[in-house]
């Protein structure tokens, strides 16, 4: 079968050429691991992300061929029909250019600029190597590193700057209405100045129009900045989740998923009217200054109201923080219970344990309701008090204002303006309780997500790994020991084994003897506690885990399928694959035996976790997925445990032919599968119990021998 790595994106091919130009060791797997390629194709933003991973800085610009100079080469030119080429040399005097067109495979060639201009789209990607410091030049200043959240928000700092400027103008327009009313009462009505009335009305109308447009613009820019940050943050979080080291994965999948879901609180905080309210809050001081200018001592009435609201809001903060913390922790626990129950629903029904899970669910729901009620009560108490205080402030300003009017210290228009301004001044302060609720929810979510983002991930750096060999010599376990996190005892103890390329090896042993662990260590899902694992003489810790896994066809005990189609599941992670390749792998593993009976064939729908397939069918699909790229090493963990005898027989005979020139390492409980191997390794309690030719080992085990 043809490897899927042979079908690649033109931009990816150009990036590989640039890496070679700058003497950077890189491969397709190390460059694209975890990137959201669409059927193996790369666009310009992904090119920039991929180049950054390789230690290169890239920019996407629109530029004509006449503007290009040899000083900026090499550069990637975007051509029509989704093609691209690498421009390595340019001579405007001769009218020629030296380019590498990846699709042609002919290497560098000279073309006329006129010919190139016909295909050129006017867009180019300029790439240069980043400067890298070594251990001889350590940091002398502890400069702050860019935070995953705040650093992303700072990308939109220019937008938030514009929002702040718009907010200043909007808050200046707040005084338009009170001043308009004041002048009408104090000057227009007493003097019957109708012309002045229309001048003031037109001026106020224009101001309101600008206010309307500015509010629309501010809301739009806040949404744009928020959505931009939302997309970037969501991508970072999912990339972090997918890249987590297996040893650092959370104990509870449901609780972990809930913490990721709490990003909704952050999204709401940065994209909603909350930001506008926060921006408006400082301008209360400006409105107070205007009230003081108009009414003098009357300003102390709204100041007293603001103080009462602020004191009450501050007094409920400890209780509010505690209630929100308990609500979100309980919600995570409830979500974990839900996910665990749905995943193990058959076992629950088999034991008639629905009532026990129902009790646990209702207990958690009651606990959440208790703290949620307290949160709502505290929030409502603050908002109700704020409304009450605003009403009292209005009465207070009117009463005090009448005395000032009688003493001729304030005009009637000034009194009305002060009343109007006081409401606008107290409105942002009245929202302090709801703001604090959203703030604590966001803070709790951010703290939880900070812990997720701080978890160690698998290495993806280009300069920390060697190119993975094709595994044509040997696989060596040298004094390997390993213990799972938070587990007592070692799963593998001082194991030393060498498997030569082309050998067919079966690893057998009792449950918990370390067979599957050995395969997980080889796949770099985990790192040995002591000892080393070498492939063709290279320690696998020096190799890219993604490139290593591309070299191995691995099938675990759990046949995991994903929502989509059978074809999608077979081609998972392979990018663009020809139908012939998928069909060949499906036939080899017996997938077509049940898809051919379905009207949609390989487009047969797959439910979540493959719930609409039997265990044997799921295993066949997973096996086809592992064999799709025609790897040199086959690593199978109980490959036929869920197959019936006939399906197992057909698969065994097909695998015998397929694995003829490959290295086969499998664990199995079925003696019939041992016909495929010529060597058997016996493990017990993480230790090597026996190792030798199949017949000799099986004969010795039958006689009760344990040492060889």
XYZ file of C-alpha atoms in Angstrom:
708
model
C 0.000 0.000 0.000
C 1.034 3.579 -0.621
C 1.923 5.644 2.397
C -0.295 8.626 3.021
C 2.828 10.738 3.621
C 3.392 10.790 -0.141
C 0.334 12.978 -0.759
C 1.134 16.424 0.628
C 0.259 20.082 0.459
C 2.332 22.334 -1.849
C 2.855 24.787 1.021
C 4.050 21.996 3.289
C 6.500 20.832 0.638
C 7.800 24.393 0.297
C 8.248 24.618 4.053
C 10.262 21.400 4.063
C 12.496 22.878 1.350
C 12.969 26.013 3.436
C 13.938 23.924 6.452
C 16.610 22.229 4.362
C 17.781 25.624 3.095
C 18.261 26.849 6.678
C 19.768 23.486 7.738
C 16.887 22.723 10.096
C 16.133 19.086 10.770
C 12.410 18.644 10.212
C 9.960 16.088 8.918
C 6.317 16.072 7.940
C 5.315 14.496 11.257
C 7.216 16.936 13.453
C 5.976 19.951 11.511
C 2.301 19.026 11.265
C 1.727 17.170 14.552
C -1.468 18.525 16.092
C -2.113 21.115 13.362
C -5.668 21.270 11.951
C -4.877 20.303 8.355
C -7.865 19.867 6.066
C -7.350 16.568 4.217
C -3.602 17.053 4.471
C -3.720 20.518 2.890
C -2.149 23.594 4.489
C -3.315 27.196 4.143
C -1.389 30.407 4.806
C -2.202 30.810 8.544
C -1.237 27.180 9.170
C 1.978 27.716 7.210
C 2.884 30.563 9.578
C 2.100 28.405 12.660
C 4.055 25.499 11.214
C 7.035 27.709 10.338
C 7.086 29.070 13.877
C 7.276 25.491 15.177
C 10.314 24.936 12.937
C 12.100 28.017 14.264
C 11.216 30.230 11.307
C 9.391 33.533 11.162
C 6.862 33.897 8.325
C 4.719 36.769 6.999
C 1.927 36.727 4.441
C 1.987 39.769 2.139
C 0.534 40.963 -1.149
C 3.353 41.994 -3.464
C 3.996 42.086 -7.190
C 6.904 40.367 -8.895
C 8.334 43.788 -9.841
C 8.551 44.730 -6.151
C 10.423 41.572 -5.167
C 14.179 41.810 -4.615
C 16.784 39.052 -4.234
C 17.418 40.285 -0.675
C 14.164 38.737 0.616
C 14.658 35.331 -1.014
C 13.914 32.498 -0.681
C 10.182 33.145 -0.572
C 7.074 31.103 -1.229
C 4.881 32.328 -4.069
C 1.196 31.416 -4.077
C 0.070 30.300 -7.526
C -3.336 29.746 -9.059
C -5.391 26.581 -8.394
C -3.983 26.201 -4.891
C -0.419 25.606 -6.057
C 2.789 27.134 -4.703
C 6.460 27.358 -5.569
C 9.667 28.336 -3.820
C 11.383 31.336 -5.397
C 15.142 30.992 -4.833
C 16.650 33.518 -7.272
C 15.453 36.529 -9.271
C 17.029 38.532 -12.110
C 14.937 41.480 -13.295
C 17.522 42.409 -15.965
C 17.332 39.011 -17.661
C 13.647 38.627 -16.843
C 14.121 35.175 -15.295
C 13.540 33.516 -11.947
C 14.796 30.336 -10.320
C 11.904 28.386 -8.759
C 11.197 24.993 -7.255
C 7.728 23.676 -8.131
C 7.028 20.847 -5.725
C 4.395 19.102 -7.866
C 6.764 18.639 -10.785
C 9.451 16.946 -8.710
C 12.061 18.215 -11.141
C 13.975 20.325 -8.651
C 15.063 23.907 -9.318
C 14.286 25.289 -12.763
C 14.596 28.623 -14.530
C 11.412 30.270 -15.793
C 10.628 33.563 -17.468
C 9.099 36.233 -15.248
C 6.286 36.679 -17.750
C 5.416 32.981 -17.480
C 5.587 33.121 -13.688
C 3.422 36.264 -13.617
C 0.627 34.418 -15.440
C 0.357 31.896 -12.594
C 1.255 34.186 -9.692
C -1.677 35.355 -7.519
C 0.104 38.400 -6.120
C 0.516 36.866 -2.661
C 3.728 35.567 -1.113
C 5.032 34.145 2.154
C 8.346 35.595 3.332
C 10.351 33.431 5.694
C 13.464 34.041 7.723
C 15.248 32.095 10.435
C 14.720 33.142 14.034
C 17.750 33.875 16.142
C 18.339 31.171 18.740
C 20.364 31.637 21.896
C 22.441 28.795 23.300
C 23.484 27.790 26.812
C 26.453 30.191 26.674
C 24.070 33.162 26.707
C 21.599 32.672 29.562
C 18.963 35.217 30.432
C 20.146 37.974 32.729
C 16.732 39.565 33.311
C 13.666 37.693 34.440
C 11.422 38.940 31.683
C 7.780 37.891 31.968
C 6.796 35.141 29.582
C 3.710 35.542 27.504
C 0.691 34.114 29.321
C -1.605 31.903 27.249
C -4.655 34.006 28.188
C -3.444 37.571 28.792
C -0.969 37.349 25.953
C -3.786 36.423 23.575
C -5.923 39.334 24.743
C -2.983 41.686 24.198
C -3.052 40.777 20.519
C -6.242 42.836 20.346
C -4.851 45.768 22.337
C -5.328 48.163 19.410
C -9.007 47.255 19.232
C -9.430 47.715 22.984
C -7.638 51.064 22.661
C -10.255 52.154 20.136
C -12.995 50.875 22.443
C -11.594 53.013 25.256
C -11.512 56.113 23.045
C -15.104 55.471 21.942
C -16.137 55.029 25.588
C -14.648 58.392 26.509
C -16.676 60.120 23.791
C -19.850 58.158 24.634
C -19.579 59.173 28.274
C -19.066 62.779 27.247
C -22.303 62.559 25.281
C -24.080 61.528 28.498
C -24.222 65.171 29.569
C -25.927 66.236 26.320
C -29.464 65.324 27.376
C -29.333 66.915 30.858
C -27.712 70.058 29.505
C -30.303 70.256 26.728
C -33.184 69.990 29.234
C -31.528 72.452 31.601
C -31.089 75.089 28.913
C -34.644 74.637 27.674
C -36.072 75.159 31.177
C -33.709 77.959 32.178
C -33.365 79.956 28.945
C -35.771 78.896 26.208
C -39.044 78.730 28.173
C -38.637 81.966 30.201
C -37.570 83.950 27.119
C -39.866 82.203 24.609
C -36.758 81.623 22.442
C -38.109 79.174 19.870
C -35.159 79.654 17.506
C -32.739 78.734 20.315
C -34.874 75.679 21.046
C -34.435 74.361 17.508
C -30.713 75.050 17.522
C -30.346 73.136 20.765
C -32.606 70.324 19.533
C -30.666 69.915 16.282
C -27.352 69.952 18.163
C -28.619 67.371 20.655
C -29.988 65.238 17.802
C -26.622 65.240 16.025
C -24.903 64.331 19.288
C -27.356 61.453 19.831
C -26.730 60.229 16.293
C -22.991 60.130 16.919
C -23.665 58.472 20.274
C -25.749 55.809 18.524
C -23.074 55.133 15.914
C -20.288 55.043 18.507
C -22.198 52.569 20.682
C -22.756 50.330 17.683
C -19.077 50.567 16.749
C -17.961 49.908 20.322
C -20.197 46.838 20.640
C -18.947 45.568 17.275
C -15.279 46.044 18.148
C -15.719 44.392 21.545
C -17.326 41.405 19.811
C -14.593 41.295 17.158
C -11.823 41.377 19.770
C -13.654 38.850 21.926
C -14.349 36.435 19.085
C -10.784 36.708 17.839
C -9.471 35.906 21.305
C -12.102 33.194 21.713
C -10.946 31.372 18.572
C -7.262 31.626 19.500
C -7.827 30.585 23.124
C -10.075 27.664 22.171
C -7.475 26.448 19.687
C -4.700 26.734 22.295
C -6.733 24.829 24.875
C -7.612 21.957 22.545
C -4.042 21.764 21.247
C -2.845 21.596 24.863
C -5.399 18.878 25.656
C -4.413 16.760 22.670
C -0.712 17.195 23.406
C -0.835 16.210 27.081
C 1.556 13.550 28.214
C -0.275 10.361 29.132
C 1.322 10.421 32.568
C -0.231 13.837 33.196
C -3.722 13.129 31.969
C -6.485 13.824 34.498
C -7.924 11.119 36.692
C -11.509 12.083 35.826
C -12.355 12.692 32.180
C -15.743 14.168 33.092
C -14.304 16.654 35.571
C -11.582 17.603 33.103
C -14.169 18.134 30.358
C -16.183 20.306 32.720
C -13.157 22.497 33.414
C -12.692 22.960 29.669
C -16.386 23.739 29.344
C -16.010 26.492 31.938
C -14.192 28.441 29.257
C -17.727 29.599 28.390
C -17.564 31.900 31.433
C -14.382 33.463 30.085
C -15.890 33.748 26.599
C -18.955 35.496 27.971
C -16.823 37.862 30.039
C -14.613 39.022 27.172
C -17.319 39.228 24.493
C -20.391 40.538 26.328
C -21.479 43.950 27.601
C -19.391 43.256 30.712
C -16.386 44.850 29.061
C -18.401 47.963 28.198
C -19.636 48.215 31.787
C -16.109 47.917 33.141
C -14.938 50.620 30.763
C -17.836 52.922 31.753
C -17.261 52.502 35.499
C -14.372 55.022 35.874
C -16.378 57.669 34.022
C -18.779 57.902 36.975
C -16.249 60.338 38.419
C -16.603 62.524 35.326
C -20.398 62.597 35.708
C -20.054 63.441 39.396
C -17.842 66.366 38.429
C -20.549 67.623 36.043
C -23.201 67.300 38.781
C -20.960 69.240 41.158
C -20.485 71.896 38.506
C -24.234 72.236 38.003
C -25.542 71.794 41.539
C -22.624 72.237 43.893
C -23.242 70.432 47.212
C -26.064 68.360 45.692
C -23.312 66.017 44.396
C -22.966 64.535 47.882
C -26.347 62.827 47.531
C -25.298 60.513 44.635
C -21.887 60.075 46.291
C -23.642 58.776 49.410
C -25.744 56.435 47.256
C -22.652 55.129 45.469
C -20.947 54.539 48.830
C -23.904 52.532 50.160
C -24.028 50.340 47.022
C -20.246 49.867 46.989
C -20.067 48.958 50.696
C -22.836 46.372 50.349
C -21.252 44.905 47.205
C -17.902 44.606 48.947
C -19.450 43.062 52.073
C -20.991 40.156 50.149
C -17.815 39.328 48.200
C -16.419 36.618 50.559
C -19.752 34.774 50.689
C -20.248 35.213 46.942
C -16.765 33.885 46.183
C -17.353 30.830 48.399
C -20.742 30.109 46.807
C -19.398 30.343 43.247
C -16.381 28.167 44.074
C -18.581 25.445 45.579
C -21.056 25.649 42.709
C -18.373 25.165 40.063
C -16.613 22.362 41.960
C -19.896 20.555 42.439
C -20.770 21.061 38.769
C -17.464 19.465 37.767
C -18.191 16.509 40.061
C -21.706 16.176 38.637
C -20.388 16.273 35.072
C -17.833 13.606 35.929
C -20.589 11.378 37.306
C -22.644 11.884 34.137
C -19.779 11.007 31.776
C -18.761 7.996 33.848
C -22.358 6.737 33.964
C -22.914 7.130 30.220
C -19.644 5.375 29.363
C -20.421 2.473 31.697
C -24.188 2.279 31.234
C -24.159 -1.438 30.336
C -22.337 -2.352 33.530
C -24.725 -0.215 35.588
C -27.766 -1.867 34.030
C -26.226 -5.311 34.417
C -25.905 -4.766 38.174
C -29.233 -2.891 38.455
C -27.277 -0.014 39.954
C -29.395 2.760 38.430
C -30.800 3.670 41.849
C -27.340 4.069 43.355
C -26.250 6.381 40.544
C -29.582 8.240 40.743
C -28.985 8.865 44.450
C -25.509 10.197 43.748
C -26.853 12.436 40.964
C -29.684 13.867 43.049
C -27.355 14.469 45.966
C -25.000 16.454 43.751
C -27.907 18.317 42.150
C -29.192 19.304 45.595
C -25.735 20.445 46.643
C -25.407 22.567 43.510
C -28.899 24.006 43.987
C -28.041 24.990 47.555
C -25.000 27.033 46.551
C -26.671 28.334 43.400
C -29.569 29.697 45.461
C -27.103 31.422 47.764
C -25.287 32.946 44.775
C -28.533 34.203 43.296
C -29.732 35.566 46.640
C -26.540 37.546 47.147
C -26.650 38.890 43.593
C -30.358 39.771 43.810
C -29.884 41.438 47.194
C -27.241 43.706 45.705
C -29.289 44.563 42.603
C -32.443 45.158 44.687
C -30.565 47.382 47.117
C -29.057 49.267 44.171
C -32.509 49.967 42.706
C -33.752 51.075 46.141
C -30.779 53.391 46.644
C -31.191 54.895 43.152
C -34.811 55.735 44.012
C -33.753 57.271 47.334
C -31.035 59.281 45.606
C -33.612 60.675 43.172
C -35.853 61.716 46.070
C -32.885 63.100 47.980
C -31.667 65.195 45.038
C -35.154 66.584 44.438
C -35.712 67.459 48.114
C -32.258 68.981 48.587
C -32.463 70.620 45.190
C -35.724 72.399 46.074
C -34.011 74.044 49.037
C -31.156 75.096 46.763
C -33.631 76.477 44.209
C -35.440 78.417 46.946
C -32.078 79.841 48.048
C -31.372 80.655 44.373
C -28.244 78.450 44.424
C -29.649 76.155 41.720
C -31.944 76.637 38.752
C -34.923 74.427 37.934
C -33.167 73.192 34.813
C -30.041 72.412 36.839
C -32.125 70.358 39.279
C -33.652 68.296 36.480
C -30.195 67.804 34.900
C -28.777 66.650 38.255
C -31.575 64.080 38.607
C -30.934 62.733 35.103
C -27.180 62.587 35.583
C -27.446 60.862 38.963
C -29.268 57.915 37.414
C -26.602 57.599 34.725
C -23.875 57.889 37.363
C -25.298 55.163 39.618
C -26.135 52.688 36.824
C -22.597 51.208 36.403
C -22.126 51.051 40.189
C -25.455 49.214 40.517
C -24.047 46.469 38.292
C -21.120 45.783 40.621
C -22.841 42.696 42.061
C -23.506 41.072 38.698
C -20.015 42.093 37.578
C -18.482 40.493 40.656
C -20.475 37.293 40.029
C -19.201 37.087 36.454
C -15.727 38.018 37.620
C -15.516 35.200 40.183
C -16.948 32.708 37.721
C -14.363 33.810 35.189
C -11.573 33.791 37.772
C -12.478 30.277 38.928
C -12.603 29.060 35.331
C -9.297 30.764 34.521
C -7.581 29.207 37.545
C -8.816 25.754 36.533
C -7.684 26.276 32.935
C -4.304 27.610 34.091
C -3.704 24.239 35.733
C -4.593 22.530 32.458
C -2.292 24.779 30.428
C 0.559 24.177 32.880
C 0.429 20.387 32.423
C 3.415 18.956 30.521
C 2.903 18.166 26.853
C 4.712 15.930 24.408
C 7.748 17.461 22.757
C 7.029 19.098 19.404
C 10.148 21.220 18.998
C 12.085 20.634 15.776
C 15.544 21.011 17.310
C 15.199 18.548 20.195
C 14.722 15.362 18.195
C 16.552 13.265 15.660
C 15.056 11.838 12.501
C 13.323 8.588 13.312
C 14.947 5.608 11.563
C 12.905 3.130 9.532
C 13.410 0.423 12.212
C 15.378 -1.931 9.982
C 17.842 -3.167 12.617
C 16.457 -3.779 16.102
C 14.287 -2.663 19.015
C 16.066 -2.895 22.362
C 14.721 -2.625 25.910
C 17.705 -2.051 28.202
C 17.047 -2.478 31.954
C 13.658 -0.806 31.592
C 11.544 -0.161 34.682
C 8.300 1.742 34.867
C 5.540 2.568 37.345
C 2.257 4.266 36.479
C 1.587 7.621 38.189
C -0.061 7.310 41.618
C 0.216 3.501 41.495
C 2.015 1.252 43.949
C 4.534 -1.169 42.535
C 6.214 -1.268 39.149
C 4.441 -2.399 35.999
C 7.793 -3.309 34.378
C 10.921 -4.218 36.332
C 14.478 -4.290 34.962
C 13.444 -5.746 31.630
C 16.057 -6.277 28.929
C 14.968 -7.594 25.532
C 16.209 -7.151 21.968
C 13.905 -7.745 19.009
C 15.544 -7.825 15.594
C 13.906 -6.326 12.549
C 11.703 -8.844 10.788
C 11.160 -11.015 13.853
C 7.694 -12.226 14.757
C 7.327 -12.043 18.536
C 4.436 -12.831 20.861
C 4.374 -11.497 24.429
C 2.266 -13.614 26.737
C 1.586 -13.631 30.452
C -1.087 -13.297 33.073
C -3.278 -10.227 33.547
C -1.241 -7.308 34.882
C 2.082 -8.849 33.928
C 3.183 -5.753 31.964
C 2.581 -6.880 28.377
C 0.510 -3.876 27.311
C 2.734 -1.522 29.300
C 5.713 -2.648 27.254
C 3.940 -1.633 24.059
C 2.871 1.716 25.511
C 6.472 2.464 26.445
C 7.584 1.648 22.910
C 4.941 4.029 21.538
C 6.245 6.760 23.885
C 2.898 7.121 25.603
C 4.940 6.911 28.799
C 8.599 7.358 29.677
C 10.546 4.602 31.470
C 11.406 5.377 35.082
C 14.854 3.860 34.534
C 16.593 2.265 31.591
C 16.202 3.055 27.923
C 14.448 1.883 24.777
C 16.469 2.072 21.563
C 15.443 1.766 17.925
C 18.286 1.035 15.525
C 20.647 2.159 18.291
C 18.883 5.506 18.999
C 17.157 6.182 22.307
C 13.499 6.873 21.510
C 13.570 9.868 23.889
C 15.664 11.572 21.196
C 12.999 10.917 18.565
C 9.810 12.768 17.774
C 6.916 10.817 19.314
C 4.718 11.653 16.331
C 7.263 10.508 13.782
C 7.926 7.356 15.807
C 4.228 6.491 15.866
C 4.038 6.981 12.109
C 6.574 4.179 11.773
C 4.514 1.749 13.841
C 1.091 0.231 13.177
C -0.349 0.079 16.686
C -3.612 -1.482 17.850
C -4.491 -1.246 21.528
C -6.818 -3.472 23.535
C -9.586 -0.877 23.350
C -10.927 -0.608 19.818
C -11.847 3.069 19.889
C -14.009 4.425 17.070
C -15.205 7.990 16.541
C -18.364 9.564 15.209
C -18.370 9.755 11.410
C -18.110 7.015 8.808
C -16.142 3.788 8.489
C -13.948 5.468 5.892
C -13.261 8.410 8.213
C -12.258 6.045 11.010
C -9.881 4.046 8.819
C -8.247 7.235 7.470
C -8.053 8.876 10.916
C -4.875 10.948 11.189
C -3.750 10.027 7.667
C -4.806 13.244 5.953
C -5.722 12.775 2.301
C -5.722 9.105 1.297
C -6.740 7.554 -2.014
C -9.807 5.328 -1.955
C -7.746 2.418 -3.281
C -5.518 2.488 -0.188
C -8.462 2.541 2.175
C -10.230 -0.228 0.303
C -7.102 -2.409 0.334
C -6.704 -2.026 4.106
C -10.447 -2.629 4.649
C -10.359 -5.854 2.621
C -7.261 -7.087 4.390
C -8.848 -6.713 7.811
C -12.296 -7.985 6.868
C -14.055 -4.610 7.101
C -15.652 -5.030 3.672
C -17.354 -8.216 4.837
C -19.900 -6.126 6.738
C -19.695 -2.776 4.893
C -20.490 -4.453 1.549
C -23.839 -5.487 3.025
C -24.666 -1.857 3.837
C -26.058 0.429 1.096
C -23.459 3.121 1.906
C -20.462 0.791 1.932
C -17.413 2.404 3.506
C -19.527 5.523 4.090
C -21.497 3.478 6.611
C -22.239 5.719 9.643
C -20.348 5.199 12.898
C -21.937 6.266 16.174
C -19.951 7.692 19.082
C -17.478 5.110 20.389
C -18.688 2.792 17.614
C -21.783 1.882 19.614
C -23.530 0.520 16.487
C -20.793 -2.058 15.806
C -19.895 -5.332 17.449
C -16.554 -5.776 19.181
C -15.180 -7.765 16.261
C -16.287 -5.181 13.705
C -14.706 -2.359 15.690
C -11.491 -4.322 15.948
C -11.440 -4.891 12.194
C -11.771 -1.147 11.530
C -9.011 -0.297 14.012
C -6.723 -2.898 12.440
C -7.361 -1.404 8.996
C -6.453 2.013 10.408
C -3.139 0.668 11.730
C -2.231 -1.048 8.445
C -3.213 1.863 6.189
C 0.244 3.474 6.042
C 2.038 0.149 5.505
C 4.339 0.471 8.558
C 7.523 -1.560 9.065
C 6.541 -2.549 12.599
C 3.193 -4.005 13.654
C 2.409 -3.631 17.339
C -0.789 -5.451 18.264
C -2.350 -5.759 21.703
C -4.830 -8.658 21.557
C -5.697 -8.039 17.878
C -8.374 -10.739 17.626
C -9.803 -10.791 21.126
C -13.273 -9.762 19.914
C -13.339 -11.764 16.629
C -15.129 -15.032 16.070
C -13.139 -18.092 15.013
C -13.827 -17.701 11.301
C -12.956 -13.989 11.207
C -9.837 -14.683 13.243
C -8.795 -17.433 10.808
C -9.177 -15.145 7.782
C -7.336 -12.317 9.488
C -4.544 -14.586 10.637
C -3.929 -15.874 7.133
C -3.975 -12.357 5.671
C -1.657 -11.073 8.382
C 0.748 -13.955 7.753
C 1.254 -12.683 4.201
C 1.294 -8.993 5.133
C 3.800 -9.366 7.981
C 6.202 -11.478 5.958
C 8.823 -8.720 5.686
C 7.779 -6.774 8.783
C 8.493 -6.821 12.484
C 5.494 -8.194 14.381
C 5.113 -7.724 18.145
C 1.822 -8.776 19.649
C 0.311 -9.757 22.945
C -2.286 -12.484 22.880
C -4.192 -14.979 24.991
C -5.138 -17.102 21.988
C -2.834 -20.014 21.274
C -3.968 -20.029 17.628
C -2.358 -16.628 17.090
C 1.013 -18.033 18.139
C 1.221 -19.728 14.735
C 2.212 -16.332 13.339
C 5.310 -15.932 15.527
C 8.652 -17.648 15.807
C 9.553 -16.257 19.222
C 7.681 -16.041 22.513
C 8.380 -13.730 25.470
C 6.746 -14.629 28.773
C 6.212 -11.923 31.402
C 5.025 -12.172 34.979
C 4.590 -9.342 37.478
C 6.532 -6.948 35.242
C 9.548 -9.245 34.939
C 10.885 -11.324 32.075
C 10.033 -14.927 32.833
C 10.986 -16.630 29.581
C 12.288 -15.698 26.128
C 13.130 -17.978 23.250
C 11.903 -19.883 20.178
C 8.168 -20.440 20.236
C 8.113 -24.202 20.394
C 10.850 -24.386 22.972
C 9.226 -21.840 25.278
C 5.753 -23.380 24.992
C 7.177 -26.840 25.692
C 9.047 -25.547 28.727
C 5.947 -23.809 30.059
C 3.981 -27.020 29.648
C 6.601 -28.749 31.783
C 6.465 -26.029 34.422
C 9.891 -24.546 33.727
C 10.326 -20.829 34.332
C 14.026 -20.213 33.597
C 15.935 -20.396 30.305
